[in-house]
Each structure stands twice: as C-alpha cells, then as structure tokens.
Amino acid sequence: MTIKIGGTEFKAKEGEYILNAARANDVFIPAICYLTRCSPTLACRICLVEADGKQVYACNAKVKEGMEVTIDTPNILEERRAIMEVYDVNHPLQCGVCDKSGECELQNYTLELGVDSQSYMIPDTKRETTDWSSVLHYDAGLCIVCERCTTVCKDMIGDAAITTVKRGGEALDKGFKETMPKDAYAMWNKLQKSVIAPSNGTGETNCSDCGECIAVCPVGALSSRDFVYTSNAWDLKRVPAVAAHSSDGAQIYYEVKPTSIENREEKIFRITNEWAYVSLDGSARFAYDFQNTGVSKNEAAFTAAVEAFKKADTVRFNSMITNEEAAMLQTLKEKMGLKLYNPEVRAFQKFLGYYEAASGHALWSTDTDAIMKKSDFVISVGVAMRNDSPAMKYAFNNVQKLNKGAALYFHPVGDTLIPGFGKNVEVFHHKVGLEEAALYLVLDLFADKEKLPADVKEYIESFKKSETKTIQEKEVKTVTEMVLNEETGEEEEVSKKVTEMVDKEITVTTNGLVTLLGGDAENFDATFEKMMKKKESFSMMLGEDLYFHDKAENLAKLVALVEATCAIDVVMTPPKSNALGVALICDLDDDASGYTVGYNENGDFKLSALGTGDLDMPAMNQQEGTLTSIAKRVLPTNAAVEYGGYELNDVVDALVGAPELTIDWTSMLPTDRGFKAVAFDSLPNAFTNAGVDNRGYTLETNNVETDLPEVAKFDENAVLEGDIAYRCNPARQFNDFTDKSHEIFETFALYASEEKAASLGEKAEVIFENGSITLDVVADKKITGDIVKVPDFKAAKDVYGLFGESRYQTVTLRKV
C-alpha cells in the first residue's frame, strides 16, 4: 500500500507498524524501547507521530492505505524533548568510563533532540549493581527501564528470565502532571516505580546466558561481566564475521584492539551483532577467544605433516572448517585417493541424499528467518530445541509470541522450557524410535487426503478406533401441569421448561497415533481444532535425531511426502558449524581405516587449531573464507586476529598444488552443488536497512518433479527400553573451541533431570556395547524424564564412536 511520511510517498506492507515502514524507507523516527522483531512496549513514547491528524505511537500504530504521517509537529517535538529531559534526570554522569559511551542511545538522543538544560528534578534512589549470572552484569543506576531486555528475552529468546519489578523510587510531585507534557509525565512516573530484575525472584537468572539483553541495552546498564571497564567503544575495531559454532550462520562482529600498551598484539574483547535483525546464542556471543596464539612457521612440523598425508589412508575432520578447506580436502581425496571421514556430517549427508531422491529437492524449502516473519503454525520433529539450533528455538518461540501461532513439539527428552513458549504449544514426549509415527501423525493432521497414496491413507486410518459410549446429557423438555389460579379459583393448564439428565449414545473416535506418541487422544481433536483457528502458514523443523536414525531413509521419504501432500514448508538444521558446506562439497566415507591424519580430531598425526597437535592450524577466528548456513546462504567470514603459522592451503600446495591464498578457492567451490563462481572479495557482508540478509549469496539449487515416494510402515514396538543415553551437548557448548573460550562454563559431564541425577550420585559410568565413559553428573533443572545426555564436544573422547550412527543408545548406568 502507499503511505506518505513527511509529504513523501512510500510503499509499505499491510499490517506493518509505522515505525518499521519508516525504517525500511530510510526515514528516521526516534525510538528507544522498540525492537523491530519484538512486540511494542510503549515504554519510552518518544516515537510519537501524527497520523491522519491524530497523535499515535509509531511503534504500535499500523499503516493504512493513503495514510499521511507527520513526524515533527511543534507539539511532538516538545513531547520528545521533555521525555529526554526526564530520562536524563539523575542519570549518572560517568560517560568517560561507561562501557556504552560512544555508542549510547541516551547520549545520541539527548544531542539529537537538543536537550541542553534541565527542567525537572527529584531525589534519586540508591540502586546497587549486581551480577545476574556467570556472564551478565547489571547496573541499575544506569538503567532507563526501556524494557528492551525483557522484551527480547521473552519474544525472541523464549527464556522470559527478566522482568520489571518495583523500584521504590520517590513519588512524583502531582504538580508536574499539570505543568509538563502528558507522555513525559507518564514515562517518568513509570521510571520512578520500576527496575529490572530476574523473573524468578532469586537475584540470579535461570536462563541460557545468550547475552542478547546486553546487545539490545541502549545504555550501560547491562554488559558482560568480562567486559566491564575494559575498553571504550571507540577504541575497538569491528571485524564482520559469521558465528563459528552452530550452523545458524548468525552475523557477528569481532571487536578487537591491542591487548595492552605494552603488548600490541590484537585481542578480541567482545562480540557484538546487528541485534535489530538477528539474535545470537551464548556460544556465538561468548565463545570468541579460541584463537591459536603465539604460532610461527615450524618447518620441521610442516615437513612431517606433508609426509603424514603421503602415507595416510584417511583424513578425519569435523565441521569446524570453511568451505574452502572442505574443497581442499575433497581435492586431496580426488588426487591422492584419501578417505574423508566425518561422522558428525556423514549421517546428515546421507539423509540429504535420501531426501533429494524422494522429493526432487536438493535442500529444504524455508529457513528460520522466513518462519519468524510469516509462519503461524510450526512443527518440530527430532530437534533438541534448546541445544541443537538456537535459530530454530528463537523461531519456534517467536511464532508463538509475535505471530499468535501454535506448535507441535515431538521429542523423547522432556524440556520444561518448550511448554512455556505459548499456551498453544502441544508437546509429545514419545518413546525413542517413534519418529516415523510423529511424521505419520503430521500427515494425518495436515495432508490433503486426496493426494495421499491409498495405502498410506489406509495405514493412518488403521490407528483410529471408534467406539459407542453412553453419556448423560442435559435435555430441556416442555411439560404441562394444572395450576390453581388464585384470582379465579379455577385450575389452568400451564407449560414450563424442565431440565433432565438423559442417557445418550455417541460414537467417539480416538487416534492411536496420538496415544502412541504420549498425547491425550481423548481431548486432542478439540485441542487441535482450537490450535488451527485462523492459521494460514505452516512450517516444520527437522533435526539431528532423524539423520542419526536406523530408519533415516524412510524418515526422509516421509518428509518428502509431507512436503508433497501438506501445505508445510520444511527446514532442517545442519548438525554443527559448517556441516552443510561439508556435506555438499566432500564425498565422505562411512568409516576410517589405516593411517589417519586428524584435523582437530583424533589421528596418528594431528593438525590442530587448538594448539594441541603435531602441526598448528589457524582457528576459525583467524581465517578468511566462507561458511554455509541453515538459511542455505554462503557467508563470508573474516580473520579477527593474526596467525603466523602454516595453513591447510600450504599443505595442499606442497602435496598436489594449490592457489596462493585460501580465499582463492572461494570462486572454485562446486557450482554443480549450488555454489557460485564468485570471488571472496566480491561477496557483500551486510543487512539492508529493511532487515533483509544481503550477506554472501544463496545456494542455487534446482527442483525436479518426482512421483510420490513409497514409504514403509513403522514398527511401533521398535523402541528403546531401559536406561537410555542421548548424545547431546549442553547449551552454548558445541565443540573443543567453545570449551576453550573462557566465558563458556558448561562442563563435559553427564546431564540428567534432578530426580535422575539424585539417583546416580556425583559420578556415573555410562556403559555402551563397544566401550564406556565415566562422567561427573550434573542436574539440569530444565530436563524431565529418565533419559540422560552425554556430550560430544570434546573430540578426544570420541563419543561418536560410542554412539555409532544413532543419537540414542540403551546403556547401563553405574554409580561410581
């Protein structure tokens, strides 16, 4: 639709807030409290505008066809200035040392609105600084209670770990109500009453420590405990990059400067992000200092590495490499006949192959950003939402909070966080091995039955049971009786209504798939009908449980059938880091044999970016190159700090020849797998002002029409019983590099529910068919049930070897 802002015509989307329409069209309207991807709070009121002659708030007033918006009437300017004066009342004058100084929105707006004098005053209230968690520092004296932190935690992250509480500030003189603009008075009144605190009332947040509250804070109230008073913002150089650990491909900036006056070697001081467009998880924000430092070129080690490759049969590596390095390893395979072994990615690669054969699609049809923008019903199958993919977790939650959506969540491990995302979230805690049943239920609920193969329809119907029940129901009847008319003395016939309970026979149909998956079959139909009201856009999230499954091929076919018969878009989460890039570029092998060179993995000779191998390699924060994300984008990342040693490109050059630089491989990535022949330095690396991700490029993949896949029935008795271990990392831990970072504290241990942890004691041995591992036991308050989690983020422990091609195994748990 067309609107006018300040007399100029612009295009806007139906249902869009005026503020977002203005931002998308490069029109500045001041706003402190509003976050583009979250719900409006009306905390600051500074976005006041006039729309069609009426004063409204741009953050929560929606555009209309032909609307005329004025952003700077004399009354509006007076209101805004008064609001900024109020914000500046009693705000500590410590800009010279404040962590936010130089990028502080309070500074910016005070100057923007010309506040050079103060009309108001009130005695201040003492507000103490406090640490909310291992990483979060809160200075209440600097807080302006804009509520951006509480809003992003609720609407984007899903933790809802912080909230506004009573501050106990002095009440305003009521005379101000008559002498100052009304919005400024209302905002000041709220500011005097409120402060931010953990929601649980304990003084400490029980959250995922993602640090997004730090990112969105417009002043110096929230910061990392590690960053407080360590640097001025203007001293830091921003290096654009991609978050290295999960497959989300989140945009980040490494912020660096010399370590000290004496030591001029550059050091990463913190991670920041374009928080208006993307949210980070804890690993992206806090696992940044994993570089391989103090390295020089060791010629003897390099020669030994070249010789190791010459006699090697296998290269074992993980997904913590760039696309360019993956292309190098593929070249070694083709020219030297080496096996490429990567159990982290191989199962995912095979699943993609099954899916492509069944669907005709090389990759999935949607991404998490698109889900947040348009989906109002989301289904999750095989994803440990809190641990595997932060982007999926944020999208799943955002659909409930902002899109007024609904969701189905299927997973064997209970997680108390998921039901809290919304009242229309239905959680199925099914037994391990019933992932196929979950997809059959999705077909039953969402498929166009005319499109479904007859045998699939018949199989789904076989789970439905109809029975006749007798119930008592209220029935209203009209009866007549003779009543004496006292005035005439004669009896008269009178009709009246009476309610009786009568027996009634009804036919009740229950869905055995719902029961099998741990749901409430008797009430599910009514619940689902309510969930489906006004829902128009459906999405499904798939995860690692399906790739590492003995029925992976049939699961991939079922996914293809869902796409072909249901109006559902699908997204899959690559297991970690650059798993999608590796899966597309490398021809991986199913096993390792003979002499093995390990790249950040176990091997007879080890190349290590951790500084623990036979030849040093650069870590991801020391490399230029590209990564491939869950959004199917090839994204450029840059080196934050220097590296003085050899790189994989040097080894490949010595073995078979290679270009001069690692980034020379960027234009050589395989175009038959969707990559483009584009030079690294030509890749864009920013968002547009409208919030569109314009980094790198999207993979070019073709869709081929295919027949509906033939899917197999599942064995409902093929479930795991007894003690079950689940290969799953704690949130924020993905690999040895997150573990190396000093602000990540989650330990390599056995994670269990509080009840299960109590029964296991302080330490337990987990015994598999082919080995065992002994771990400390950690009680995770967010886990429910008896399944325990065994992490895999330490490569040296070879947890993939214990689990094989599965994320679940029946084990023996022994107290130690």
PDB file of C-alpha atoms in Angstrom, residues 97 149 166 206 246 255 257 326 351-352 354 377 504 512 548 575 633 644 653 674 733 749 753 764-765:
ATOM      1  CA  VAL A  97      34.264   5.465  31.862  1.00  0.00           C
ATOM      2  CA  CYS A 149      15.997  -6.536  27.581  1.00  0.00           C
ATOM      3  CA  LYS A 166       9.137  -2.368  41.938  1.00  0.00           C
ATOM      4  CA  ASN A 206      17.909 -19.174  35.247  1.00  0.00           C
ATOM      5  CA  SER A 246      26.348 -23.633  15.373  1.00  0.00           C
ATOM      6  CA  GLU A 255      35.628  -6.290  18.295  1.00  0.00           C
ATOM      7  CA  LYS A 257      42.200  -3.788  19.785  1.00  0.00           C
ATOM      8  CA  ALA A 326      36.449 -28.597   2.598  1.00  0.00           C
ATOM      9  CA  PHE A 351      19.841 -38.077   4.869  1.00  0.00           C
ATOM     10  CA  LEU A 352      20.047 -35.229   2.341  1.00  0.00           C
ATOM     11  CA  TYR A 354      17.615 -39.841   0.642  1.00  0.00           C
ATOM     12  CA  PHE A 377       1.950 -22.909  12.965  1.00  0.00           C
ATOM     13  CA  LYS A 504     -27.325 -40.641  25.063  1.00  0.00           C
ATOM     14  CA  GLY A 512      -3.963 -44.281  18.263  1.00  0.00           C
ATOM     15  CA  PHE A 548      21.244 -40.472  13.058  1.00  0.00           C
ATOM     16  CA  PRO A 575      24.378 -30.671  12.937  1.00  0.00           C
ATOM     17  CA  ARG A 633      23.491 -18.955   2.314  1.00  0.00           C
ATOM     18  CA  GLY A 644      51.686 -16.704  11.936  1.00  0.00           C
ATOM     19  CA  ASP A 653      50.072 -26.868  -2.244  1.00  0.00           C
ATOM     20  CA  GLY A 674      24.720 -24.772  -5.828  1.00  0.00           C
ATOM     21  CA  GLN A 733      28.834 -25.948  24.056  1.00  0.00           C
ATOM     22  CA  ALA A 749      29.566 -34.221  32.184  1.00  0.00           C
ATOM     23  CA  SER A 753      16.953 -34.375  35.364  1.00  0.00           C
ATOM     24  CA  ALA A 764      28.496 -42.367  36.891  1.00  0.00           C
ATOM     25  CA  GLU A 765      29.885 -44.767  34.319  1.00  0.00           C
TER      26      GLU A 765
END
